[in-house]
GROMACS .gro file of C-alpha atoms in nm:
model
  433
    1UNK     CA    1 -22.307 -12.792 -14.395
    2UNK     CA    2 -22.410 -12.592 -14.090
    3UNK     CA    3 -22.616 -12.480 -13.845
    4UNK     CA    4 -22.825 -12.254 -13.658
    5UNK     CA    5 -22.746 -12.144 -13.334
    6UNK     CA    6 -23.003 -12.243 -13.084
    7UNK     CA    7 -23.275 -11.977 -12.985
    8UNK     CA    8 -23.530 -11.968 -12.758
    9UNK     CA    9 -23.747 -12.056 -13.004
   10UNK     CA   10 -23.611 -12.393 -13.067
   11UNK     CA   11 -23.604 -12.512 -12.693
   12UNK     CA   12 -23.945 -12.776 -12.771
   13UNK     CA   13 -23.703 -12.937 -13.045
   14UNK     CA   14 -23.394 -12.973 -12.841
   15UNK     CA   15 -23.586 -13.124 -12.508
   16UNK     CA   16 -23.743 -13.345 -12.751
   17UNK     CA   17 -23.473 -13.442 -12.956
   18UNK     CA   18 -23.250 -13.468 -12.581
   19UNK     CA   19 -23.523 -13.705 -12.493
   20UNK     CA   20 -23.523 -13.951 -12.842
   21UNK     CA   21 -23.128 -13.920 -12.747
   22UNK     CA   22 -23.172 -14.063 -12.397
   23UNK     CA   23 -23.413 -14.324 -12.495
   24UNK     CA   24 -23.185 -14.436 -12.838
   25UNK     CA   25 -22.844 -14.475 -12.586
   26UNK     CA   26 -23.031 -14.562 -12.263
   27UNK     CA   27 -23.253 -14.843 -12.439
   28UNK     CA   28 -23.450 -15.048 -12.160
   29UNK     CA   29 -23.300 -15.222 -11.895
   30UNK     CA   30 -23.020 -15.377 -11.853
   31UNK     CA   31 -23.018 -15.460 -12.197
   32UNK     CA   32 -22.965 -15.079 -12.286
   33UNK     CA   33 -22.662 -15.088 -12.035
   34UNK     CA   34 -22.500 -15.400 -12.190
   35UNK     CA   35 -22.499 -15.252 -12.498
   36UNK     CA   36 -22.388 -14.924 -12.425
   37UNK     CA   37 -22.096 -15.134 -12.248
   38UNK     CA   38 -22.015 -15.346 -12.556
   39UNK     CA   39 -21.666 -15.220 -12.684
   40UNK     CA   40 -21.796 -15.342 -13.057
   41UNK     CA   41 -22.097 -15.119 -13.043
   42UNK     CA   42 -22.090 -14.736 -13.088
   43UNK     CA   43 -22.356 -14.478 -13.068
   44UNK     CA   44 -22.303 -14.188 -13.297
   45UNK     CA   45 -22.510 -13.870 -13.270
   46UNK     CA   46 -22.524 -13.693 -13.572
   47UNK     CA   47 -22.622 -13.339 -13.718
   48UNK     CA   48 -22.609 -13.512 -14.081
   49UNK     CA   49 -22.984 -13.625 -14.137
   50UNK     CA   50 -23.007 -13.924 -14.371
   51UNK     CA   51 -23.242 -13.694 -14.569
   52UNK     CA   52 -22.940 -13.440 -14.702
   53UNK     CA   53 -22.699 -13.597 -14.951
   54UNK     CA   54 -22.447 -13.548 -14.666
   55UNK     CA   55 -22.655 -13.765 -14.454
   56UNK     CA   56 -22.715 -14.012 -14.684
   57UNK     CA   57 -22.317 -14.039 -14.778
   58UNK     CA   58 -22.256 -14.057 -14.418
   59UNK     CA   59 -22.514 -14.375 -14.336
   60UNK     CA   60 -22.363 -14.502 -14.661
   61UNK     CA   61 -21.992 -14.534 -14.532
   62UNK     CA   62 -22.133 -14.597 -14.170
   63UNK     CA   63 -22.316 -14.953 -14.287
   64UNK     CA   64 -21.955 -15.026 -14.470
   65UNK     CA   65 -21.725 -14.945 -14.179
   66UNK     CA   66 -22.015 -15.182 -13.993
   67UNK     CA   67 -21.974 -15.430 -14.258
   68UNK     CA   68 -21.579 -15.446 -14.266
   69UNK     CA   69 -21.503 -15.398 -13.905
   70UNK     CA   70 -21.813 -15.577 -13.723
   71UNK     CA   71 -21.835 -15.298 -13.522
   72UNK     CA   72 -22.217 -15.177 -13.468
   73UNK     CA   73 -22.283 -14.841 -13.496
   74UNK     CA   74 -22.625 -14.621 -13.446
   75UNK     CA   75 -22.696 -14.296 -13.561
   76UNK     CA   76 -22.889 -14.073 -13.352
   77UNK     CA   77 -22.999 -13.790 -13.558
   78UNK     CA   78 -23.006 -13.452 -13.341
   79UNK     CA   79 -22.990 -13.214 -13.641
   80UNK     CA   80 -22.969 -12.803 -13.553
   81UNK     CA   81 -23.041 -12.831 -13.170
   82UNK     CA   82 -22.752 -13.109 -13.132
   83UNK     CA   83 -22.562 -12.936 -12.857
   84UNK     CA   84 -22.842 -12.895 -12.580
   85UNK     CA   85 -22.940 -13.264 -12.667
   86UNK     CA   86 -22.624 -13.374 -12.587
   87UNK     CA   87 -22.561 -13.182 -12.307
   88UNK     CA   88 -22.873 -13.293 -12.154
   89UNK     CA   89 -22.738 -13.669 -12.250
   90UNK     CA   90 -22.460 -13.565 -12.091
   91UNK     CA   91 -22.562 -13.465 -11.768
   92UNK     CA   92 -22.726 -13.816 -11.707
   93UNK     CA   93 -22.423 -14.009 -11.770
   94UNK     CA   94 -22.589 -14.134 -12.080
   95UNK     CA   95 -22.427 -13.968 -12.366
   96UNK     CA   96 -22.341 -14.086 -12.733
   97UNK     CA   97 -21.993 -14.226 -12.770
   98UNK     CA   98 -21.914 -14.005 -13.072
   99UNK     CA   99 -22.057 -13.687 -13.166
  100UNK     CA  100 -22.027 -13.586 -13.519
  101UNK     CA  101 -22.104 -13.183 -13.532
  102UNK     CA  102 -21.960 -12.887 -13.629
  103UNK     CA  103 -21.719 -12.608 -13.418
  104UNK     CA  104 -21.960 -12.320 -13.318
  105UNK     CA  105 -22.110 -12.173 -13.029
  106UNK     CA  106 -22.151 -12.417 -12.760
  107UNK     CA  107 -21.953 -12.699 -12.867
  108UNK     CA  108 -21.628 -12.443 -12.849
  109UNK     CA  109 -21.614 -12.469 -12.504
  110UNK     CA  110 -21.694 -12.883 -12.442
  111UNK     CA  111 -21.324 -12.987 -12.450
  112UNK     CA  112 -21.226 -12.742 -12.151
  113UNK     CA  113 -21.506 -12.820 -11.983
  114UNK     CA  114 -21.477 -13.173 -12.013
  115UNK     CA  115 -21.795 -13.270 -12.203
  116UNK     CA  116 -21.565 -13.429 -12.472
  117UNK     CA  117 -21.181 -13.517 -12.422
  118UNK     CA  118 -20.907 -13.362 -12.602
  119UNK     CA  119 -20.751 -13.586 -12.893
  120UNK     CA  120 -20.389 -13.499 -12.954
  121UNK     CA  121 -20.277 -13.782 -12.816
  122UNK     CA  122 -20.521 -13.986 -13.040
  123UNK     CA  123 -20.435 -13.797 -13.360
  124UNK     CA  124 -20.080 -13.900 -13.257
  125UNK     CA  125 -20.094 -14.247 -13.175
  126UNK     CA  126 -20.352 -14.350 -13.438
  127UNK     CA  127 -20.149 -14.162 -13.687
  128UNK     CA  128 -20.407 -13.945 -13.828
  129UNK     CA  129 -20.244 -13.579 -13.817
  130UNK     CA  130 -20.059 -13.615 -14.106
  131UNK     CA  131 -20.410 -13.679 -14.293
  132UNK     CA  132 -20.580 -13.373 -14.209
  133UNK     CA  133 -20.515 -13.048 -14.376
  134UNK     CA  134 -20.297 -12.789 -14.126
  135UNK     CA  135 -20.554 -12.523 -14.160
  136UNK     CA  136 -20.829 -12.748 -14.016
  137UNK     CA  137 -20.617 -12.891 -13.721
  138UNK     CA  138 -20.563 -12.502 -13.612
  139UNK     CA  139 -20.899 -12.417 -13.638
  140UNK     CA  140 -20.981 -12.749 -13.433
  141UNK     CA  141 -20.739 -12.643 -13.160
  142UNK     CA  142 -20.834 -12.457 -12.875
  143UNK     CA  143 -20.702 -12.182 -12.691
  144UNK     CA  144 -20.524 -12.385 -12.418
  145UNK     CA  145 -20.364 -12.580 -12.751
  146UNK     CA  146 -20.597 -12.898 -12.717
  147UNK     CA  147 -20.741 -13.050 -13.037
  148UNK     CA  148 -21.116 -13.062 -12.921
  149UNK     CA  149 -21.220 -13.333 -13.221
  150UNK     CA  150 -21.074 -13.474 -13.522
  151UNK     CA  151 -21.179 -13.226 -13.815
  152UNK     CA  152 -21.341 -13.341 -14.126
  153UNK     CA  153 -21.582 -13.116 -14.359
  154UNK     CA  154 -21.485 -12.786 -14.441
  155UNK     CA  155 -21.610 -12.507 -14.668
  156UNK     CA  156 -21.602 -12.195 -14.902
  157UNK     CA  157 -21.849 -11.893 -14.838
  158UNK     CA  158 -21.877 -11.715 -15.113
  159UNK     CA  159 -22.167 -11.489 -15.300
  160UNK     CA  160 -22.335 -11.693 -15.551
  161UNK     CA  161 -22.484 -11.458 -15.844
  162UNK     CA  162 -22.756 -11.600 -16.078
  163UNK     CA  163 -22.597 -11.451 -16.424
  164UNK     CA  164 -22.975 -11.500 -16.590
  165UNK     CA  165 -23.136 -11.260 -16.361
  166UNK     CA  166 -22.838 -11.027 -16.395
  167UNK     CA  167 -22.815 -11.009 -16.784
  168UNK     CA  168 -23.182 -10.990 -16.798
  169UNK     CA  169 -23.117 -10.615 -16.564
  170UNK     CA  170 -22.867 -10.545 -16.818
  171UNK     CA  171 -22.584 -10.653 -16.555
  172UNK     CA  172 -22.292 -10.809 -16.799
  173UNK     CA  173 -22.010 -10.846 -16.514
  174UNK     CA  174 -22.021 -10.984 -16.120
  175UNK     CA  175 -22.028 -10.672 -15.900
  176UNK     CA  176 -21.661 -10.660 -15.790
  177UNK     CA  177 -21.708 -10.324 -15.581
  178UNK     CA  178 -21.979 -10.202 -15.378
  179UNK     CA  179 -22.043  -9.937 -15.603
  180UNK     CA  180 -22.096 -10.199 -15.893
  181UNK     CA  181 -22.296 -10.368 -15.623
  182UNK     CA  182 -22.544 -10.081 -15.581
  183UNK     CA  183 -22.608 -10.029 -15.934
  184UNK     CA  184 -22.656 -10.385 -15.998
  185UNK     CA  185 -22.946 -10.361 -15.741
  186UNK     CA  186 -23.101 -10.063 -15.893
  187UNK     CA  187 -23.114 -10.240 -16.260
  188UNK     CA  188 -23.330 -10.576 -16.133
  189UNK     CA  189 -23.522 -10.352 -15.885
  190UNK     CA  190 -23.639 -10.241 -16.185
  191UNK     CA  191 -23.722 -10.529 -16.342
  192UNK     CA  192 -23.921 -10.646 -16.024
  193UNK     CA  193 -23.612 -10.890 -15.887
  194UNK     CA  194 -23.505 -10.873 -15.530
  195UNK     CA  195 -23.152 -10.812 -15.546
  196UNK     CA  196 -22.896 -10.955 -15.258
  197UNK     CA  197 -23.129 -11.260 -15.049
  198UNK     CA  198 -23.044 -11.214 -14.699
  199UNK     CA  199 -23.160 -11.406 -14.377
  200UNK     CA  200 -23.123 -11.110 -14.169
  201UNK     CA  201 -23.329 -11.215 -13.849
  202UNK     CA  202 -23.075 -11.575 -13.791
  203UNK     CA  203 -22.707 -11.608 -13.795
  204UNK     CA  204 -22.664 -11.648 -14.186
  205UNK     CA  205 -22.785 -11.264 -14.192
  206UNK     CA  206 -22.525 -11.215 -13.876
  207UNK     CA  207 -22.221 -11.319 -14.123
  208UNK     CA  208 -22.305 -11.157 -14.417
  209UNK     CA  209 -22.306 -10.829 -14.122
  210UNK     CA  210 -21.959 -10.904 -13.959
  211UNK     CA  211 -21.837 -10.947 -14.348
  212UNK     CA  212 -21.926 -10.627 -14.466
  213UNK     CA  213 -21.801 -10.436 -14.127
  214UNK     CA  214 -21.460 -10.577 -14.139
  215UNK     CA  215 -21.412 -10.379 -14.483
  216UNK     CA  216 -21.211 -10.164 -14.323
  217UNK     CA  217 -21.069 -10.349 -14.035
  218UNK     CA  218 -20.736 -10.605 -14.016
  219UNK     CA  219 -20.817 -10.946 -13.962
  220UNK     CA  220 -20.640 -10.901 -13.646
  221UNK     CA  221 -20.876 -10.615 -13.496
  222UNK     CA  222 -21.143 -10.783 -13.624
  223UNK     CA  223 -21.107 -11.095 -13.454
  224UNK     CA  224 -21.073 -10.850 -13.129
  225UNK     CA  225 -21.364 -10.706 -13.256
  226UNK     CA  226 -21.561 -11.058 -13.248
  227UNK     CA  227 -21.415 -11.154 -12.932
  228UNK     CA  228 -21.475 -10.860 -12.729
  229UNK     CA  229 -21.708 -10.571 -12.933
  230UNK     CA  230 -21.572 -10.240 -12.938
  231UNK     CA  231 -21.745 -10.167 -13.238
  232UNK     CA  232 -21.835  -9.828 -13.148
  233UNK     CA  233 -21.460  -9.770 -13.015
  234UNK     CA  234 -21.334  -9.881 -13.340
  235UNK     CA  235 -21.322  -9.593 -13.672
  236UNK     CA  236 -21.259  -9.843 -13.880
  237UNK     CA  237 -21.532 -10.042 -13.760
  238UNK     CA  238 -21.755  -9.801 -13.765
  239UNK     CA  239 -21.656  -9.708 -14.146
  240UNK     CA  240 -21.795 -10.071 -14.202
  241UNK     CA  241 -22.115 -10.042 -14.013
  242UNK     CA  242 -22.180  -9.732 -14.226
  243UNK     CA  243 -22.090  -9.915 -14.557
  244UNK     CA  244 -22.394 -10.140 -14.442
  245UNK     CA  245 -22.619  -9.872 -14.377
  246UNK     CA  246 -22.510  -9.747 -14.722
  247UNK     CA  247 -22.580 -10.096 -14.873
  248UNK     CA  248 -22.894 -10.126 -14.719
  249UNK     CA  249 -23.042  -9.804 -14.749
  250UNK     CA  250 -22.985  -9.824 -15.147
  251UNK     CA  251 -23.174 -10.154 -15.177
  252UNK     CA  252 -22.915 -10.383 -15.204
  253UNK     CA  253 -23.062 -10.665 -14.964
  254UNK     CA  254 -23.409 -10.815 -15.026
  255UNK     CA  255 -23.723 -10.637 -14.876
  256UNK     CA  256 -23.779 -10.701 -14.547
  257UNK     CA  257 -23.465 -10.886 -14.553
  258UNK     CA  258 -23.455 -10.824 -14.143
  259UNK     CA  259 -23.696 -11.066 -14.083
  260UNK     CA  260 -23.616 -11.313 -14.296
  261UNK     CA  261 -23.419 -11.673 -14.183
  262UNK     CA  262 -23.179 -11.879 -14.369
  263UNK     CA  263 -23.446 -12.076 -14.537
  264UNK     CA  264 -23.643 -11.782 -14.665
  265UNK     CA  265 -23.347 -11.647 -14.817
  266UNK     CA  266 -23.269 -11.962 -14.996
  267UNK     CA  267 -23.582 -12.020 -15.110
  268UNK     CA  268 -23.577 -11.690 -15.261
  269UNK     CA  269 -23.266 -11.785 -15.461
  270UNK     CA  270 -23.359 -12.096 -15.531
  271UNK     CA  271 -23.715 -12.004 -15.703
  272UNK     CA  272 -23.518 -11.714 -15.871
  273UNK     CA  273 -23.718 -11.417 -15.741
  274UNK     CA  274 -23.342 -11.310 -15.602
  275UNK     CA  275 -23.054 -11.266 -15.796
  276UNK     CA  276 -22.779 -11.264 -15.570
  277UNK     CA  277 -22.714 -11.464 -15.168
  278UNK     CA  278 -22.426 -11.526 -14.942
  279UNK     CA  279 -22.420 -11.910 -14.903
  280UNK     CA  280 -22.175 -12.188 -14.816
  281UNK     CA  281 -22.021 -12.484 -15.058
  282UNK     CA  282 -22.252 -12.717 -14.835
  283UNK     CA  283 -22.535 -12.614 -14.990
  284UNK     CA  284 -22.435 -12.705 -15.340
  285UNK     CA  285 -22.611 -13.036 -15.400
  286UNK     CA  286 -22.959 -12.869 -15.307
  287UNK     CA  287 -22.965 -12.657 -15.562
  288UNK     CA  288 -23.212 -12.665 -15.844
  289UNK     CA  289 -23.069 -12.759 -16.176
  290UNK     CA  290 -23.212 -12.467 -16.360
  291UNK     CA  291 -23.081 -12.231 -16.047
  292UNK     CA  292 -22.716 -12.408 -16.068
  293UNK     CA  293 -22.666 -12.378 -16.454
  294UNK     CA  294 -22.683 -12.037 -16.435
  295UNK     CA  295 -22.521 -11.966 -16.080
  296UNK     CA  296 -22.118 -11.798 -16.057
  297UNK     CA  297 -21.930 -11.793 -15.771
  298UNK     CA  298 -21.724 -11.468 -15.668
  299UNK     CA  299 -21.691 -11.232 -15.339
  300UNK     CA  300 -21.772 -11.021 -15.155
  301UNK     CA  301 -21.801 -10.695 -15.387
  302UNK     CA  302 -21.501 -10.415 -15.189
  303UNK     CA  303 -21.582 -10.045 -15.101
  304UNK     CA  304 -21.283  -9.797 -15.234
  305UNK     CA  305 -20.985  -9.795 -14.944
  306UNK     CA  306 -21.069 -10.128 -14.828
  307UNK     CA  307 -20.842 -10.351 -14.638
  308UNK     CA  308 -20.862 -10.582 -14.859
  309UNK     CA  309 -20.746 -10.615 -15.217
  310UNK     CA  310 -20.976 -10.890 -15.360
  311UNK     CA  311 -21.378 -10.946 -15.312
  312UNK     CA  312 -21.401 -11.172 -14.997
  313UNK     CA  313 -21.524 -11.504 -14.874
  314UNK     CA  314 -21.521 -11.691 -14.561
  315UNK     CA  315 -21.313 -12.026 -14.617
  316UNK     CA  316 -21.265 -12.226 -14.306
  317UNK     CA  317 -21.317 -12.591 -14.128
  318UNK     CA  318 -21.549 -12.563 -13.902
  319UNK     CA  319 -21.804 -12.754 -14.068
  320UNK     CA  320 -21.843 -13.141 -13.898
  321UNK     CA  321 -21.556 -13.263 -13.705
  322UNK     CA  322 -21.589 -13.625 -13.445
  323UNK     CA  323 -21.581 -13.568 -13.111
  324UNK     CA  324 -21.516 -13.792 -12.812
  325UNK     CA  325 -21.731 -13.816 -12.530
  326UNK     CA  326 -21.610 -13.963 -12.175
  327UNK     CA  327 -21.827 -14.315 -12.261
  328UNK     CA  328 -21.682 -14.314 -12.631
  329UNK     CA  329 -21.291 -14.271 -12.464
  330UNK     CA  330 -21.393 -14.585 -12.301
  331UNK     CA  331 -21.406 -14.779 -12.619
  332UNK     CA  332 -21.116 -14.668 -12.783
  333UNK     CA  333 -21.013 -14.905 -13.017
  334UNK     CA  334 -21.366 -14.863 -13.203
  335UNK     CA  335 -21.333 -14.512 -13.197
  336UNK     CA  336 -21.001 -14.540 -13.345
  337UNK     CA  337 -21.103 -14.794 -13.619
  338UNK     CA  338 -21.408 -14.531 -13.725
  339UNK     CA  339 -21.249 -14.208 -13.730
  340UNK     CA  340 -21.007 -14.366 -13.938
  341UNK     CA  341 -21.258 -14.496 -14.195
  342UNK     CA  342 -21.365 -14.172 -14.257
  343UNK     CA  343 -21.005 -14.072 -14.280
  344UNK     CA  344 -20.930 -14.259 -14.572
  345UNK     CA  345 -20.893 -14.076 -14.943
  346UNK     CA  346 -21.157 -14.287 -15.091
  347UNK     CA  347 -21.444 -14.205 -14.807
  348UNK     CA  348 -21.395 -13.842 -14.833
  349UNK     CA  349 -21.354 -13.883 -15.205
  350UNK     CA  350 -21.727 -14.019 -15.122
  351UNK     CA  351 -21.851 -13.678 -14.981
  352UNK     CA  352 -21.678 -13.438 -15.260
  353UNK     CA  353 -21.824 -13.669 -15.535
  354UNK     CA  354 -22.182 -13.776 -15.396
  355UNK     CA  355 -22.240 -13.464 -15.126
  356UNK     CA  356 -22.029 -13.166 -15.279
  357UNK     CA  357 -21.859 -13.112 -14.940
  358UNK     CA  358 -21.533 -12.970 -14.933
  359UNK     CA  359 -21.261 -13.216 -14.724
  360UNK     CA  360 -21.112 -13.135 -14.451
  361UNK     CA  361 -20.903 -13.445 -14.494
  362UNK     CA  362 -20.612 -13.439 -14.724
  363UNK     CA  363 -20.731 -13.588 -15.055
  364UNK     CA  364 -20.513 -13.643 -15.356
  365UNK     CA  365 -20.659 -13.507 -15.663
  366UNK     CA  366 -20.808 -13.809 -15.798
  367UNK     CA  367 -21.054 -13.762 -15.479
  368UNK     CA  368 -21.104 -13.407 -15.525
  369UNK     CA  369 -21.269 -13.477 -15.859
  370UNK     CA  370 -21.645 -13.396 -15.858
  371UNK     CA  371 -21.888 -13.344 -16.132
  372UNK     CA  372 -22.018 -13.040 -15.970
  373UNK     CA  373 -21.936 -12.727 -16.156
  374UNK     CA  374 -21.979 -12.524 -15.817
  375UNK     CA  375 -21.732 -12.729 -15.585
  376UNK     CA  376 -21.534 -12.734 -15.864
  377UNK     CA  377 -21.519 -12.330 -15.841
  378UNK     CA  378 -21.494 -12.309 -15.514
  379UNK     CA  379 -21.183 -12.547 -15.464
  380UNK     CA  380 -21.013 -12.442 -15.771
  381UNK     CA  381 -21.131 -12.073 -15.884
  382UNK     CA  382 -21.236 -11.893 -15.572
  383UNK     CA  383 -20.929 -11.937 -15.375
  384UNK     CA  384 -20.719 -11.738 -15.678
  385UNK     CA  385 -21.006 -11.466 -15.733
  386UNK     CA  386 -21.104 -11.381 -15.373
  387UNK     CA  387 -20.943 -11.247 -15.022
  388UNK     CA  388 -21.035 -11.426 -14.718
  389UNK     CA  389 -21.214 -11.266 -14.451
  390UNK     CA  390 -21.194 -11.331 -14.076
  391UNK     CA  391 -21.490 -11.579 -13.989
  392UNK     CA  392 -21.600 -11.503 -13.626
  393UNK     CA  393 -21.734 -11.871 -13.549
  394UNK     CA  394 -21.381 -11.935 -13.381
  395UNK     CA  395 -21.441 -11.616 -13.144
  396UNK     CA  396 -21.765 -11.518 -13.048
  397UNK     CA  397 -21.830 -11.606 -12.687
  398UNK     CA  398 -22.159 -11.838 -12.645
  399UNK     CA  399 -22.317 -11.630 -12.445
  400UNK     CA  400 -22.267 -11.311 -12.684
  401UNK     CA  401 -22.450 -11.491 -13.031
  402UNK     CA  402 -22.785 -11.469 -12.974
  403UNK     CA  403 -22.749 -11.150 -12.875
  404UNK     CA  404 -22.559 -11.047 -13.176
  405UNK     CA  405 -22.785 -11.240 -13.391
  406UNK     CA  406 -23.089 -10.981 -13.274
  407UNK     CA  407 -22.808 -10.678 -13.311
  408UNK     CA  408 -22.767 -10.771 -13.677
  409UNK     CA  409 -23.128 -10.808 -13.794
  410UNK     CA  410 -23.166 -10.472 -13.610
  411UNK     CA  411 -22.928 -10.337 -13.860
  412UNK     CA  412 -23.147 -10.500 -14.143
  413UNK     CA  413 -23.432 -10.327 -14.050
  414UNK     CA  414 -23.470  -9.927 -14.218
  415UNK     CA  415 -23.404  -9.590 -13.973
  416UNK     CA  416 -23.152  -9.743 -13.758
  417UNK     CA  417 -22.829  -9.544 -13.799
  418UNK     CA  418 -22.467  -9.702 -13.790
  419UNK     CA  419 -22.443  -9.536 -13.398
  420UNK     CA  420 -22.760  -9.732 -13.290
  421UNK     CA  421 -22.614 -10.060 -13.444
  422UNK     CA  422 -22.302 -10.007 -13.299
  423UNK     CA  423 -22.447  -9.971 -12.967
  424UNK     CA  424 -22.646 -10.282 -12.984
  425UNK     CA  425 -22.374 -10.473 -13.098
  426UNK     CA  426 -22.127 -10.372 -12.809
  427UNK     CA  427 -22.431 -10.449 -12.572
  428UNK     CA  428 -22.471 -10.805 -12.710
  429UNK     CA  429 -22.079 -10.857 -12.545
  430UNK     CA  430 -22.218 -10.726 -12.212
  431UNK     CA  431 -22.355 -11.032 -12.056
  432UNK     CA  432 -22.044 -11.249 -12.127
  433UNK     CA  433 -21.792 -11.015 -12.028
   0.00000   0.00000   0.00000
């Protein structure tokens, strides 16, 4: 599971859903303060909503950790504009004892600047370390070497093809170069299918981007590259940018794909009028029966000379992780006795079965079983088959993704050359420089 970055556009949603949050932990009163007191009573705001299969999973093993520990616990859902709802929670004193979100944008800075505590010492003392996979506790690990949360959901990124829609252009294998890419977009363009869905005007278009223009690049320079820009500095870099152009110019993404979102470019998948999207392993259990029977996992299709030597995916654990606020360090034992419910094999055994999410908790393989063919791919298949690219999430400043978010569906749009791009792109670094 993930999330969009917050825009301007979604500032009505967060003030709203910052009030519902004040109101839920405030209550009225003094009853309201007793309660948020109460050392057997947790608040929990959460960007799982009940309405997902994640959600429902989570309010699942939240009423049973209620049941068997008599600790109360209430989920406030905050969904995508989470962050500025808690920070305005935050700001009056009055914020959720837990927060259960993922590692992006804002939330990369709340450890060092206090708006949740660090939890080494917790994934010490409670003896939890040893239960989460290594991978995840890096990624949950801050530059000054605090753990800002305890890491639980991870993911796989990879393209998902709809074979169907391919063999009906006359496309018998998965695109494994770019070449193979273009030519696979030419064949359903002729048959009147969009080829490649792409949300180019939101943050799932800004991956698929910073995928393709690392081609050429090292994982090292290209997490400079997302830390700092330099793109038009950079000849590799600028190799990529012009692979794009390439792509894009020969009809590879959707029409119009620049001003599409995330949920336009699923839908388009989803109702089959596109043959081919970039989407995370969270999205598994949405997916429409007919649409999933016929869907194959793979990467990233590679240009000649590339850096890498497979088709690429993002992997990484970024997904939902628990945070601690300053009221929830207060009521530590609770805390303790939660996280480590949803440490335990069989709950996250719960979430691969029921919600298709990949674990960031160490499972044995009895919990890793799941009847869905796609997690089942993405676990097992796509980690042989694929090379893994350098996800940015981890080093993007704040203040530089919105910014690079209108750079990228820029790039979508026709006429703009890879020296225009570039330029935008390095400007998106200015203001957080």
């Amino acid at each position: 599971m993930t999330r969009k970055p917050a825009t301007a556009g979604t500032t009505a949603t967060a003030v709203v859903g910052a009030l519902s949050l004040l109101a839920a932990v405030t209550g009225c009163g003094k009853g309201g303060d007793a309660a948020a007191d109460d050392p057997k009573q947790l608040t929990v705001l959460s960007q799982y909503l009940k309405s997902t299969p994640g959600g429902k999973v989570f309010y699942d093993e939240v009423a049973a950790f209620s049941e068997k520990s008599g600790i109360k616990v209430k989920i406030v859902e905050a969904g995508e504009d989470l962050d500025e709802s808690y920070e305005t929670s935050l700001a009056a004193d009055k914020e959720a004892d837990v927060v259960f979100v993922n590692l992006y944008d804002k939330t990369l800075a709340w450890t060092e600047n206090g708006a949740t505590v660090p939890v080494d010492k917790y994934l010490d003392d409670w003896g939890l370390r040893d239960k989460v996979e290594p991978q995840a506790l890096k990624e949950w690990t801050n530059p000054e070497g605090k753990a800002m949360g305890f890491p639980f959901a991870g993911f796989s990124w990879p393209v998902w093809y709809n074979t169907a829609l391919l063999k009906k252009a006359g496309v018998d294998e998965i695109p494994t170069t770019t070449d193979d890419l273009i030519d696979a977009a030419n064949k359903l363009r002729k048959e009147g299918i969009q080829p490649m869905a792409v949300g180019g005007n939101d943050w799932s278009g800004q991956k698929l981007f910073l995928q393709i223009s690392q081609s050429y690049v090292s994982k090292k320079a290209a997490r400079k590259l997302d830390a700092e820009g330099g793109y038009c500095d950079s000849g590799g870099a600028m190799k990529g940018i012009e692979l794009f152009t390439d792509l894009r110019d020969a009809g590879v993404f959707a029409d119009k794909a620049q001003g599409f979102t995330f949920d336009a470019m699923q839908n388009q998948y989803y109702t089959g009028k596109a043959a081919i999207m970039s989407q995370g392993s969270w999205a598994f259990s949405e997916v429409p029966e007919k649409i999933r029977a016929n869907t194959k996992l793979a990467g990233l299709p590679l240009p000649e000379g590339a850096a890498f030597d497979k088709p690429t995916v993002f992997t990484g654990y970024t997904s939902t992780g628990f945070w601690i606020s300053p009221n929830g360090d207060k009521k530590q034992d609770a805390v303790k006795q939660l996280v480590s419910h949803f440490y335990r094999p069989e709950v996250a055994g719960h979430f691969v079965a029921d919600a298709s999410i990949h674990p960031g908790v160490k499972v044995d393989a009895e919990h890793r079983k799941s009847d869905d063919p796609l997690l089942n791919s993405a676990i097992n298949d796509i980690p042989r088959t694929t090379s893994s690219a350098q996800l940015p999430d981890l080093h993007i400043p704040a203040a530089a993704n919105t910014p690079l978010v209108q750079a990228t569906s820029l790039a979508f749009g026709p006429g703009h050359d890879a020296e225009k791009i570039c330029g935008a792109l390095d400007q998106a670094y200015a203001g957080a420089k």
